[in-house]
Coordinates of C-alpha atoms and ligand atoms in Angstrom, one line a residue:
X1 CA 88.0 99.5 94.8
X2 CA 84.8 97.6 95.0
X3 CA 81.5 99.5 96.0
X4 CA 79.7 97.9 98.9
X5 CA 76.2 98.7 100.2
X6 CA 74.1 97.0 103.0
X7 CA 70.6 98.1 104.2
X8 CA 68.1 97.1 106.8
X9 CA 64.9 99.1 106.7
X10 CA 61.8 98.9 108.9
X11 CA 60.1 95.5 108.6
X12 CA 57.6 95.7 105.8
X13 CA 58.9 98.9 104.4
X14 CA 60.0 97.0 101.3
X15 CA 62.4 99.7 99.9
X16 CA 65.7 97.9 100.1
X17 CA 66.3 97.6 96.4
X18 CA 66.1 101.3 95.6
X19 CA 68.3 102.2 98.6
X20 CA 70.9 99.6 97.6
X21 CA 71.0 100.4 93.9
X22 CA 71.1 104.2 94.7
X23 CA 74.0 103.6 97.0
X24 CA 75.8 101.7 94.3
X25 CA 75.3 104.6 92.0
X26 CA 76.9 106.9 94.5
X27 CA 79.9 104.6 94.5
X28 CA 80.4 104.3 90.8
X29 CA 83.3 106.6 91.0
X30 CA 85.3 103.8 92.7
X31 CA 85.7 102.2 89.3
X32 CA 84.1 98.7 88.7
X33 CA 83.3 96.2 85.9
X34 CA 80.2 94.5 87.2
X35 CA 77.4 94.9 89.7
X36 CA 74.8 92.9 91.7
X37 CA 72.2 92.9 94.5
X38 CA 70.8 90.3 97.0
X39 CA 67.6 90.9 98.9
X40 CA 66.5 89.0 101.9
X41 CA 62.7 88.8 102.1
X42 CA 60.0 86.5 103.6
X43 CA 60.4 84.2 100.6
X44 CA 64.2 83.8 101.3
X45 CA 67.2 85.3 99.2
X46 CA 67.0 86.6 95.7
X47 CA 69.9 87.9 93.6
X48 CA 70.4 89.7 90.4
X49 CA 74.0 90.4 89.0
X50 CA 75.4 91.5 85.7
X51 CA 78.9 92.3 84.1
X52 CA 79.3 95.9 83.0
X53 CA 78.0 99.1 84.4
X54 CA 74.9 99.7 86.7
X55 CA 72.9 100.3 83.7
X56 CA 73.1 96.6 82.8
X57 CA 72.0 95.6 86.3
X58 CA 69.1 98.1 86.1
X59 CA 68.0 96.6 82.8
X60 CA 68.1 93.1 84.3
X61 CA 66.1 94.3 87.3
X62 CA 63.5 95.7 84.8
X63 CA 63.4 92.4 82.8
X64 CA 63.3 90.2 85.9
X65 CA 62.0 92.2 88.9
X66 CA 62.6 91.1 92.5
X67 CA 60.0 90.8 95.1
X68 CA 60.0 94.0 97.5
X69 CA 62.2 93.5 100.6
X70 CA 63.4 95.6 103.6
X71 CA 66.9 94.1 103.6
X72 CA 69.5 93.9 101.1
X73 CA 73.2 94.2 99.9
X74 CA 74.8 95.4 96.8
X75 CA 78.2 95.4 95.1
X76 CA 80.2 96.9 92.3
X77 CA 83.1 94.7 91.5
X78 CA 86.6 95.7 90.2
X79 CA 87.9 92.4 89.1
X80 CA 90.9 90.7 90.9
X81 CA 90.3 87.0 91.0
X82 CA 88.5 86.2 87.7
X83 CA 87.4 88.3 84.9
X84 CA 84.5 90.7 84.8
X85 CA 81.7 88.1 84.0
X86 CA 78.1 87.6 85.2
X87 CA 79.3 84.3 87.0
X88 CA 82.1 86.2 88.8
X89 CA 79.9 89.2 89.8
X90 CA 78.8 89.5 93.4
X91 CA 76.8 88.5 95.4
X92 CA 77.7 84.8 95.6
X93 CA 75.3 82.3 97.1
X94 CA 76.1 79.2 99.1
X95 CA 74.3 76.8 101.4
X96 CA 70.6 75.8 101.3
X97 CA 67.3 76.3 102.9
X98 CA 67.4 78.8 105.9
X99 CA 71.2 78.4 105.8
X100 CA 71.6 79.8 102.4
X101 CA 73.7 83.0 102.4
X102 CA 74.5 85.7 99.9
X103 CA 78.0 87.3 100.2
X104 CA 79.7 90.4 98.8
X105 CA 83.4 91.2 99.3
X106 CA 86.0 93.9 98.7
X107 CA 89.7 92.9 98.9
X108 CA 91.7 89.8 98.4
X109 CA 91.5 86.4 100.3
X110 CA 95.0 85.3 100.1
X111 CA 94.4 81.8 101.3
X112 CA 91.5 81.1 99.1
X113 CA 93.2 78.4 97.1
X114 CA 93.7 76.2 100.1
X115 CA 90.2 76.8 101.2
X116 CA 88.9 76.1 97.7
X117 CA 90.7 72.8 97.7
X118 CA 89.2 71.9 101.1
X119 CA 85.7 72.6 99.7
X120 CA 86.2 70.7 96.5
X121 CA 87.5 67.8 98.5
X122 CA 84.2 67.8 100.3
X123 CA 82.3 67.7 97.0
X124 CA 81.4 71.4 96.8
X125 CA 81.1 72.6 93.2
X126 CA 82.0 76.2 92.7
X127 CA 80.3 78.3 90.0
X128 CA 83.0 81.1 89.7
X129 CA 86.7 81.7 89.8
X130 CA 86.5 84.1 92.7
X131 CA 87.8 84.1 96.1
X132 CA 84.5 85.5 97.3
X133 CA 82.5 82.4 96.4
X134 CA 85.0 80.4 98.4
X135 CA 84.3 82.6 101.5
X136 CA 80.6 82.3 100.9
X137 CA 80.8 78.4 101.0
X138 CA 83.0 78.6 104.1
X139 CA 80.4 81.0 105.8
X140 CA 77.5 78.6 104.8
X141 CA 79.3 75.8 106.4
X142 CA 79.6 77.8 109.7
X143 CA 76.0 78.9 109.5
X144 CA 74.8 75.2 109.4
X145 CA 77.1 74.3 112.3
X146 CA 76.1 77.4 114.5
X147 CA 72.4 76.8 113.9
X148 CA 73.0 73.3 114.8
X149 CA 74.4 74.4 118.0
X150 CA 71.1 76.2 118.7
X151 CA 72.0 79.8 117.7
X152 CA 69.4 81.5 115.4
X153 CA 68.4 84.9 114.1
X154 CA 71.0 87.6 113.5
X155 CA 73.4 86.1 116.1
X156 CA 73.6 82.9 114.0
X157 CA 74.9 84.7 111.0
X158 CA 77.2 87.0 113.1
X159 CA 78.9 84.0 114.9
X160 CA 79.3 82.2 111.7
X161 CA 81.0 85.3 110.1
X162 CA 83.3 85.6 113.0
X163 CA 84.3 81.9 112.7
X164 CA 84.8 82.4 108.9
X165 CA 86.9 85.6 109.3
X166 CA 89.2 83.7 111.7
X167 CA 90.0 81.3 108.8
X168 CA 90.6 84.0 106.2
X169 CA 94.0 85.5 105.4
X170 CA 94.4 88.7 103.4
X171 CA 92.4 92.0 103.3
X172 CA 88.7 91.9 103.0
X173 CA 85.4 93.6 103.7
X174 CA 82.6 90.9 103.7
X175 CA 78.8 91.6 103.9
X176 CA 76.3 88.8 104.1
X177 CA 72.5 88.1 104.4
X178 CA 70.9 84.7 105.3
X179 CA 67.8 83.2 103.9
X180 CA 66.1 82.4 107.1
X181 CA 66.6 85.9 108.6
X182 CA 65.3 88.9 106.5
X183 CA 66.1 91.5 109.2
X184 CA 69.8 91.4 109.5
X185 CA 72.9 92.3 107.4
X186 CA 76.3 91.3 108.9
X187 CA 79.6 92.7 107.8
X188 CA 83.3 92.2 108.7
X189 CA 86.4 94.3 107.9
X190 CA 90.1 93.6 107.9
X191 CA 92.3 96.2 106.2
X192 CA 89.5 97.2 103.8
X193 CA 87.0 100.0 104.1
X194 CA 83.5 99.7 105.8
X195 CA 81.4 102.3 107.5
X196 CA 78.1 102.2 109.3
X197 CA 75.2 104.7 108.6
X198 CA 72.7 105.3 111.4
X199 CA 69.4 106.4 110.2
X200 CA 65.9 106.7 111.7
X201 CA 64.5 103.2 111.7
X202 CA 67.0 102.1 109.1
X203 CA 70.7 101.2 109.1
X204 CA 73.3 101.2 106.4
X205 CA 76.7 99.8 105.6
X206 CA 79.0 101.2 102.9
X207 CA 82.5 101.0 101.6
X208 CA 82.5 104.8 102.1
X209 CA 80.0 107.4 103.3
X210 CA 79.0 108.3 99.7
X211 CA 76.8 105.1 99.8
X212 CA 74.4 106.5 102.3
X213 CA 74.9 110.3 102.8
X214 CA 71.6 111.0 101.0
X215 CA 69.9 109.3 103.8
X216 CA 71.9 109.9 106.9
X217 CA 75.1 111.8 108.1
X218 CA 75.6 110.1 111.3
X219 CA 78.2 107.3 110.9
X220 CA 80.3 104.8 112.8
X221 CA 83.8 104.0 111.7
X222 CA 84.8 100.3 112.4
X223 CA 88.2 99.2 113.6
X224 CA 90.4 96.3 112.4
X225 CA 89.2 92.8 112.6
X226 CA 85.6 93.7 113.6
X227 CA 82.2 92.2 112.8
X228 CA 79.1 94.5 112.7
X229 CA 75.5 93.4 112.8
X230 CA 72.9 95.8 111.6
X231 CA 69.1 95.7 112.0
X232 CA 66.6 98.5 111.4
X233 CA 67.3 99.5 115.1
X234 CA 71.0 100.0 114.8
X235 CA 74.4 98.3 114.9
X236 CA 76.2 96.1 117.2
X237 CA 80.0 95.4 116.8
X238 CA 82.4 92.7 118.1
X239 CA 85.9 91.7 117.3
X240 CA 86.5 88.5 115.3
X241 CA 86.7 86.7 118.7
X242 CA 83.3 88.0 119.8
X243 CA 84.4 90.6 122.2
X244 CA 81.9 93.6 122.1
X245 CA 83.5 96.9 120.9
X246 CA 82.1 100.5 120.4
X247 CA 82.4 101.9 116.9
X248 CA 83.9 105.5 116.4
X249 CA 81.0 107.9 115.8
X250 CA 81.6 110.7 113.3
X251 CA 79.4 113.2 111.4
X252 CA 79.6 113.3 107.6
X253 CA 79.7 117.0 106.7
X254 CA 79.6 116.4 102.9
X255 CA 76.0 117.0 101.8
X256 CA 74.6 115.3 98.7
X257 CA 75.1 118.4 96.5
X258 CA 78.8 118.3 97.3
X259 CA 79.0 115.0 95.7
X260 CA 77.1 115.8 92.7
X261 CA 78.5 117.6 89.7
X262 CA 76.8 120.9 90.4
X263 CA 76.3 121.8 86.8
X264 CA 79.7 120.8 85.5
X265 CA 80.1 118.4 82.5
X266 CA 82.2 116.1 84.7
X267 CA 83.4 115.8 88.3
X268 CA 86.8 116.3 86.9
X269 CA 85.9 119.8 85.7
X270 CA 84.1 120.7 89.0
X271 CA 87.0 119.5 91.0
X272 CA 89.6 121.4 89.1
X273 CA 87.5 124.5 89.6
X274 CA 87.2 123.6 93.3
X275 CA 91.0 123.9 93.9
X276 CA 91.1 127.4 95.3
X277 CA 88.6 126.2 97.9
X278 CA 90.4 123.1 98.6
X279 CA 93.7 124.9 99.3
X280 CA 91.9 127.6 101.4
X281 CA 89.9 124.9 103.4
X282 CA 93.1 122.9 104.1
X283 CA 94.6 126.1 105.6
X284 CA 91.5 127.0 107.5
X285 CA 91.9 127.0 111.3
X286 CA 95.6 126.0 111.2
X287 CA 97.1 129.4 112.1
X288 CA 96.1 131.9 114.8
X289 CA 95.8 135.7 114.7
X290 CA 99.5 136.1 115.3
X291 CA 100.3 134.0 112.2
X292 CA 101.5 131.1 114.3
X293 CA 100.7 127.5 113.2
X294 CA 98.0 125.5 115.1
X295 CA 98.1 121.9 114.1
X296 CA 96.5 120.4 117.2
X297 CA 95.6 117.2 115.4
X298 CA 99.2 116.2 114.9
X299 CA 99.1 114.2 118.1
X300 CA 102.7 113.3 118.4
X301 CA 104.7 115.0 121.3
X302 CA 106.7 118.0 120.3
X303 CA 109.7 116.2 122.1
X304 CA 109.3 113.1 119.8
X305 CA 108.9 115.4 116.7
X306 CA 112.0 117.4 117.8
X307 CA 114.1 114.3 118.1
X308 CA 113.1 113.1 114.5
X309 CA 116.3 112.8 112.5
X310 CA 114.8 111.6 109.1
X311 CA 111.4 111.9 107.3
X312 CA 110.2 109.3 104.9
X313 CA 107.2 110.0 102.7
X314 CA 105.3 107.1 101.5
X315 CA 102.5 107.2 98.9
X316 CA 101.4 106.1 95.4
X317 CA 100.7 107.9 92.2
X318 CA 99.7 111.6 92.2
X319 CA 100.1 111.5 96.0
X320 CA 103.7 110.5 95.6
X321 CA 104.3 113.6 93.5
X322 CA 102.9 115.7 96.4
X323 CA 105.4 114.0 98.5
X324 CA 108.2 114.9 96.1
X325 CA 107.2 118.6 96.4
X326 CA 107.2 118.2 100.2
X327 CA 110.8 117.0 100.1
X328 CA 112.1 120.3 98.8
X329 CA 110.1 122.3 101.3
X330 CA 110.6 120.2 104.4
X331 CA 114.4 119.8 103.7
X332 CA 114.5 123.6 103.4
X333 CA 112.6 124.5 106.5
X334 CA 113.6 121.6 108.8
X335 CA 117.2 120.7 107.6
X336 CA 116.6 117.0 108.0
X337 CA 116.8 114.5 105.1
X338 CA 113.5 113.6 103.5
X339 CA 113.2 110.3 101.5
X340 CA 110.3 110.0 99.2
X341 CA 109.4 106.5 98.4
X342 CA 106.7 104.7 96.5
X343 CA 104.8 102.8 99.3
X344 CA 104.8 99.6 97.3
X345 CA 108.7 99.8 97.1
X346 CA 109.2 101.0 100.6
X347 CA 107.8 97.9 102.2
X348 CA 110.1 95.4 100.4
X349 CA 113.5 97.3 100.4
X350 CA 114.3 96.6 103.9
X351 CA 114.3 100.4 104.7
X352 CA 116.4 102.1 107.4
X353 CA 113.7 103.3 109.7
X354 CA 113.6 103.6 113.6
X355 CA 111.9 105.5 116.3
X356 CA 113.6 108.6 115.2
X357 CA 112.1 108.3 111.7
X358 CA 108.9 110.2 111.0
X359 CA 106.9 108.3 108.3
X360 CA 104.4 110.6 106.4
X361 CA 101.8 108.8 104.4
X362 CA 99.9 110.7 101.8
X363 CA 96.6 109.3 100.5
X364 CA 93.5 110.9 99.2
X365 CA 91.3 107.8 99.9
X366 CA 93.0 106.6 103.0
X367 CA 92.4 103.1 101.7
X368 CA 95.2 102.5 99.3
X369 CA 96.4 99.0 100.2
X370 CA 100.1 99.6 99.1
X371 CA 100.2 102.7 101.4
X372 CA 98.4 101.1 104.3
X373 CA 100.8 98.1 104.3
X374 CA 103.7 100.4 104.1
X375 CA 102.4 102.4 107.2
X376 CA 102.0 99.1 109.0
X377 CA 105.6 98.2 108.2
X378 CA 106.9 101.5 109.2
X379 CA 105.1 101.1 112.6
X380 CA 106.6 97.6 113.1
X381 CA 110.0 99.2 112.6
X382 CA 109.2 101.7 115.4
X383 CA 108.6 104.9 113.3
X384 CA 106.0 107.4 114.3
X385 CA 103.5 107.8 111.5
X386 CA 101.5 110.8 110.3
X387 CA 98.7 110.5 107.7
X388 CA 97.9 113.3 105.2
X389 CA 94.5 112.2 104.1
X390 CA 91.3 113.6 102.5
X391 CA 88.9 110.9 103.8
X392 CA 87.6 111.2 107.3
X393 CA 87.3 107.8 109.1
X394 CA 89.3 106.0 106.5
X395 CA 91.8 103.2 107.4
X396 CA 95.2 104.8 107.0
X397 CA 94.6 107.7 109.4
X398 CA 93.0 105.4 111.9
X399 CA 96.2 103.2 111.8
X400 CA 98.5 106.2 112.1
X401 CA 99.7 108.0 115.2
X402 CA 98.5 111.3 113.9
X403 CA 96.6 112.8 111.0
X404 CA 96.7 116.0 109.1
X405 CA 93.3 115.9 107.1
X406 CA 93.1 117.7 103.8
X407 CA 89.9 119.4 103.3
X408 CA 89.4 119.1 99.6
X409 CA 85.8 117.6 99.9
X410 CA 84.8 114.5 98.1
X411 CA 87.0 113.9 95.0
X412 CA 84.8 111.7 92.8
X413 CA 86.8 111.8 89.6
X414 CA 89.3 109.0 89.5
X415 CA 92.2 111.2 88.5
X416 CA 93.2 113.3 91.4
X417 CA 93.4 117.1 91.1
X418 CA 92.0 119.2 94.1
X419 CA 93.2 116.5 96.5
X420 CA 96.7 116.9 95.0
X421 CA 96.8 120.8 95.7
X422 CA 95.4 120.1 99.1
X423 CA 98.0 117.5 99.9
X424 CA 100.8 119.8 98.8
X425 CA 99.3 122.4 101.0
X426 CA 99.2 120.1 104.0
X427 CA 102.8 119.1 103.3
X428 CA 103.9 122.7 103.5
X429 CA 102.0 123.2 106.9
X430 CA 103.7 120.0 108.2
X431 CA 107.0 121.2 107.1
X432 CA 106.5 124.6 108.7
X433 CA 105.3 122.9 111.8
X434 CA 108.3 120.7 112.1
X435 CA 110.6 123.6 111.3
X436 CA 109.0 125.8 114.0
X437 CA 109.3 123.3 116.8
X438 CA 112.8 122.3 115.7
X439 CA 113.9 125.9 115.7
X440 CA 115.1 125.8 112.0
X441 CA 112.1 127.9 110.9
X442 CA 111.9 131.2 112.7
X443 CA 108.5 132.6 113.8
X444 CA 109.0 135.3 111.2
X445 CA 109.7 132.8 108.4
X446 CA 106.6 130.8 109.5
X447 CA 104.4 134.0 109.6
X448 CA 105.7 135.0 106.1
X449 CA 105.2 131.6 104.5
X450 CA 101.6 131.4 106.0
X451 CA 100.8 134.7 104.6
X452 CA 102.1 133.5 101.1
X453 CA 100.0 130.4 101.5
X454 CA 96.9 132.3 102.3
X455 CA 97.4 134.3 99.2
X456 CA 97.6 131.1 97.0
X457 CA 93.8 130.3 96.6
X458 CA 93.3 133.7 94.8
X459 CA 96.3 133.0 92.6
X460 CA 95.1 129.6 91.7
X461 CA 91.8 131.2 90.8
X462 CA 93.7 133.6 88.6
X463 CA 95.3 130.8 86.7
X464 CA 91.9 129.0 86.4
X465 CA 90.5 132.2 84.9
X466 CA 93.1 132.4 82.2
X467 CA 93.2 128.9 80.6
X468 CA 91.1 129.3 77.4
X469 CA 94.2 129.2 75.3
X470 CA 95.4 125.9 77.0
X471 CA 92.0 124.4 76.1
X472 CA 92.4 125.5 72.4
X473 CA 95.9 124.0 72.4
X474 CA 94.6 120.8 73.9
X475 CA 91.8 120.5 71.2
X476 CA 94.3 121.2 68.6
X477 CA 96.7 118.5 69.9
X478 CA 94.0 115.9 70.4
X479 CA 95.8 113.5 67.9
X480 CA 99.2 113.7 69.7
X481 CA 100.8 110.4 70.3
X482 CA 103.5 111.5 72.8
X483 CA 104.0 114.5 74.9
X484 CA 107.1 115.2 77.2
X485 CA 107.2 117.3 80.3
X486 CA 110.2 118.9 81.7
X487 CA 110.8 120.6 85.1
X488 CA 113.5 121.5 87.7
X489 CA 113.4 121.6 91.5
X490 CA 109.7 121.6 92.5
X491 CA 108.9 121.9 88.9
X492 CA 110.1 118.3 88.4
X493 CA 107.3 116.6 90.3
X494 CA 104.9 119.0 88.5
X495 CA 106.3 117.6 85.2
X496 CA 105.7 114.1 86.5
X497 CA 102.2 114.9 87.6
X498 CA 101.4 116.5 84.2
X499 CA 102.6 113.4 82.5
X500 CA 100.5 111.1 84.6
X501 CA 97.4 113.2 84.1
X502 CA 97.8 112.9 80.3
X503 CA 98.4 109.2 80.6
X504 CA 95.4 108.4 82.8
X505 CA 93.0 110.8 81.2
X506 CA 93.8 110.8 77.4
X507 CA 95.6 107.5 77.3
X508 CA 98.6 109.2 75.5
X509 CA 102.2 108.2 76.1
X510 CA 103.6 111.0 78.2
X511 CA 106.7 111.2 80.3
X512 CA 108.1 113.7 82.8
X513 CA 111.8 114.4 83.2
X514 CA 114.0 116.4 85.4
X515 CA 115.1 119.1 82.9
X516 CA 118.8 118.6 83.8
X517 CA 118.6 115.0 82.9
X518 CA 117.7 115.8 79.2
X519 CA 121.3 115.8 77.9
X520 CA 121.9 112.4 79.7
X521 CA 119.7 110.6 77.2
X522 CA 116.1 111.8 76.8
X523 CA 117.0 114.6 74.4
X524 CA 117.3 111.8 71.9
X525 CA 113.6 111.6 71.9
X526 CA 113.4 115.1 70.5
X527 CA 112.6 115.5 66.8
X528 CA 110.5 117.9 64.7
X529 CA 107.2 118.7 66.2
X530 CA 107.6 116.8 69.4
X531 CA 105.4 118.6 72.0
X532 CA 107.3 119.4 75.1
X533 CA 105.8 121.2 78.2
X534 CA 108.4 123.0 80.2
X535 CA 107.7 124.1 83.8
X536 CA 110.0 127.1 84.3
X537 CA 111.1 128.2 87.7
X538 CA 110.5 131.9 88.4
X539 CA 113.5 134.3 87.7
X540 CA 113.8 134.8 91.5
X541 CA 114.8 131.2 92.0
X542 CA 118.1 130.6 93.6
X543 CA 121.2 128.9 92.0
X544 CA 120.4 130.4 88.5
X545 CA 117.8 127.7 88.1
X546 CA 115.7 129.9 85.7
X547 CA 118.6 130.4 83.4
X548 CA 119.5 126.7 83.3
X549 CA 115.8 125.8 82.3
X550 CA 115.9 128.6 79.6
X551 CA 118.9 126.8 78.1
X552 CA 117.1 123.6 78.2
X553 CA 114.3 125.1 76.2
X554 CA 116.8 126.4 73.7
X555 CA 118.4 122.9 73.3
X556 CA 115.0 121.3 72.5
X557 CA 113.9 124.1 70.3
X558 CA 116.9 123.8 68.3
X559 CA 116.0 120.3 67.6
X560 CA 112.5 121.0 66.4
X561 CA 110.5 120.6 69.6
X562 CA 107.2 122.4 70.1
X563 CA 107.9 124.3 73.3
X564 CA 104.9 124.8 75.5
X565 CA 106.3 126.9 78.5
X566 CA 104.7 127.6 81.8
X567 CA 106.2 130.7 83.3
X568 CA 105.7 133.4 85.7
X569 CA 103.9 136.7 84.7
X570 CA 106.7 139.1 83.5
X571 CA 109.3 136.4 82.7
X572 CA 110.5 137.6 79.3
X573 CA 113.5 135.3 79.3
X574 CA 111.4 132.4 77.9
X575 CA 109.7 134.3 75.2
X576 CA 112.2 133.9 72.3
X577 CA 112.3 130.1 72.7
X578 CA 108.6 129.4 73.5
X579 CA 106.0 128.4 70.9
X580 CA 103.4 129.0 73.6
X581 CA 103.7 130.8 77.0
X582 CA 101.2 129.9 79.6
X583 CA 101.3 132.4 82.4
X584 CA 101.0 132.0 86.1
X585 CA 101.0 134.6 88.8
X586 CA 104.2 135.4 90.6
X587 CA 104.6 133.5 93.9
X588 CA 107.5 132.1 96.1
X589 CA 109.4 129.4 94.1
X590 CA 108.6 126.7 96.7
X591 CA 104.9 127.4 96.4
X592 CA 104.8 127.3 92.6
X593 CA 103.5 123.8 92.2
X594 CA 100.1 125.0 93.4
X595 CA 99.9 127.1 90.2
X596 CA 102.0 125.4 87.5
X597 CA 100.2 122.1 87.8
X598 CA 96.8 123.6 87.0
X599 CA 97.3 124.3 83.3
X600 CA 98.6 120.7 83.0
X601 CA 95.5 119.2 84.6
X602 CA 93.2 121.3 82.3
X603 CA 95.2 120.4 79.3
X604 CA 94.9 116.7 80.0
X605 CA 91.2 116.9 80.8
X606 CA 90.4 119.0 77.8
X607 CA 92.4 116.8 75.3
X608 CA 90.6 113.7 76.8
X609 CA 87.2 115.4 76.4
X610 CA 88.2 116.2 72.8
X611 CA 88.9 112.6 72.2
X612 CA 85.4 111.7 73.6
X613 CA 86.9 109.9 76.7
X614 CA 85.3 109.5 80.1
X615 CA 87.3 111.9 82.0
X616 CA 85.7 110.9 85.4
X617 CA 86.2 107.1 85.1
X618 CA 89.1 106.4 82.8
X619 CA 89.6 102.9 81.6
X620 CA 91.3 100.3 83.7
X621 CA 91.6 102.7 86.7
X622 CA 89.9 102.9 90.1
X623 CA 89.5 105.7 92.5
X624 CA 90.9 103.8 95.4
X625 CA 93.3 100.9 94.8
X626 CA 92.4 98.7 97.7
X627 CA 94.3 95.7 96.7
X628 CA 98.2 95.2 96.6
Ligands
AGP1 C1 95.7 109.9 90.7 O1 95.2 110.8 89.5 C2 95.6 108.5 90.4 N1 94.3 108.1 90.3 C3 96.4 107.6 91.4 O2 97.7 107.7 91.1 C4 96.3 108.0 92.9 O3 96.9 109.2 93.2 C5 96.9 106.8 93.6 O4 96.4 105.6 93.4 C6 97.0 107.1 95.2 O5 95.7 107.1 95.7 P1 95.5 107.6 97.1 O6 95.9 109.2 97.1 O7 93.9 107.6 97.4 O8 96.2 106.9 98.1

């Protein structure tokens, strides 16, 4: 969750503070509650840190300016150990003289209590409640020892950080600078994001590429348990044991504009409107002229995939609802069981997984700790793993056997929208790919579904162009205190996602139900005026699903509910029982989630805006939950 920036510019350039603070500003979307910087200059280390948003830090820097420096680190903190206070904000200082270090950290150091006890037994007084300050003191001790052994310059801090990392347990990204060495920043990563930016005569570190894409698009991804040393000339990387390693170079194809709002009132509004593009780009280049699938990046042999006898989808939040949509599609096309599991439950339920299980993780950020740990657990059990991910170079795809990147572009708003549609699209592609190689999906079927999928971006655009009434309803319902969402089949995960959007954007109680479950209890919630969204399957749906849901609408209407119905163009069966009908274009029933979720996203965002809430950074939430 935390935002991390490191920078080393040409000696004497003196621009570190602006680069670091600008980098933190580009990482604000990650969600945070305090911010701070440390500069390493000729006069040693200098830090400024403040609870609250970056504006508070900027005000402090105005009131108490720092001497110009060419090297620095910066941090936006999402509180884990210790509340969001000035004292707990990063960086944390430790040591003295040329051995003094400033440290910033993302993650959780699980053995910090034992380390804290060791330090306090040596008489060290800690100024904060954080695990980070404990790490800073451990590092300072190793710096003194290493320099006592004759090492100096950047290598002293790098070796001290390696020794420190070998003592730490848990998940962490650490950056550090040292008082006696104003030309080096070192960083370490274990299970937490850190990438290197390679500029001309300047080098960057960031928790993701947004920290430096305004200055360079050439990057290096780091592996697990690695320490990186950056200077103005570039980066050197070793393992925690000091073995030299090469980083994985990649080019960042997001430009600065793509990460800006582009004239929209919020990233949320921009990203909702980018959904047709997100679906189209995720399909791009993944089928040939004959309508056959081309998924070269799924680097698991066709023999292994053909032998798969079960698929398990692991993810969290909105991404788990994409997984629930995948269940219907993959089971239909592949005729093998698909289990959809919250990652944070999967890992602890002693799952039945072996080498014939394909575990598919879905993650926009690629850094969700719950999902990462579940992927690792699945691999320990022998499963092959595929990552569906939106963030190039992030940890989960790097630790999976194969990756199917979604191409939704940077999703800055904390609440996921375009990435969700891209995830569903990628799940359809993966399901067709598995069905084709297993022979359960004929070439004709694959071709037909691909044609249907390629028609979806235009249909999503059609939905987006007809939502003014939804916005009016949202503004009218701004005082609502509870809204229910019903759906069946693939409409059920859409109902769950619609409820989550309203909860996380407008802070209103909302609950999604399977429509068939209504009579088993939830119908007791229905009383006069209770707003209920109903996602209705198209009349062409099998098993009489459409009629069953129309009956559900009658049941709640008869008890006074306000029925807000999402239905296909031309579906007249819903009209007598709907207070409002929100139309979506006709499309194959399995692909409907790409359309029916959009009005629910817009409803939630508009209602939140009507309440004057921050739709990009809702309270208590972070864009990437990198702690368990
Ligand atoms: C989505 O609106 C939420 N912000 C949240 O549920 C999110 O989907 C979840 O934390 C998973 O994130 P990921 O896709 O980056 O793994």
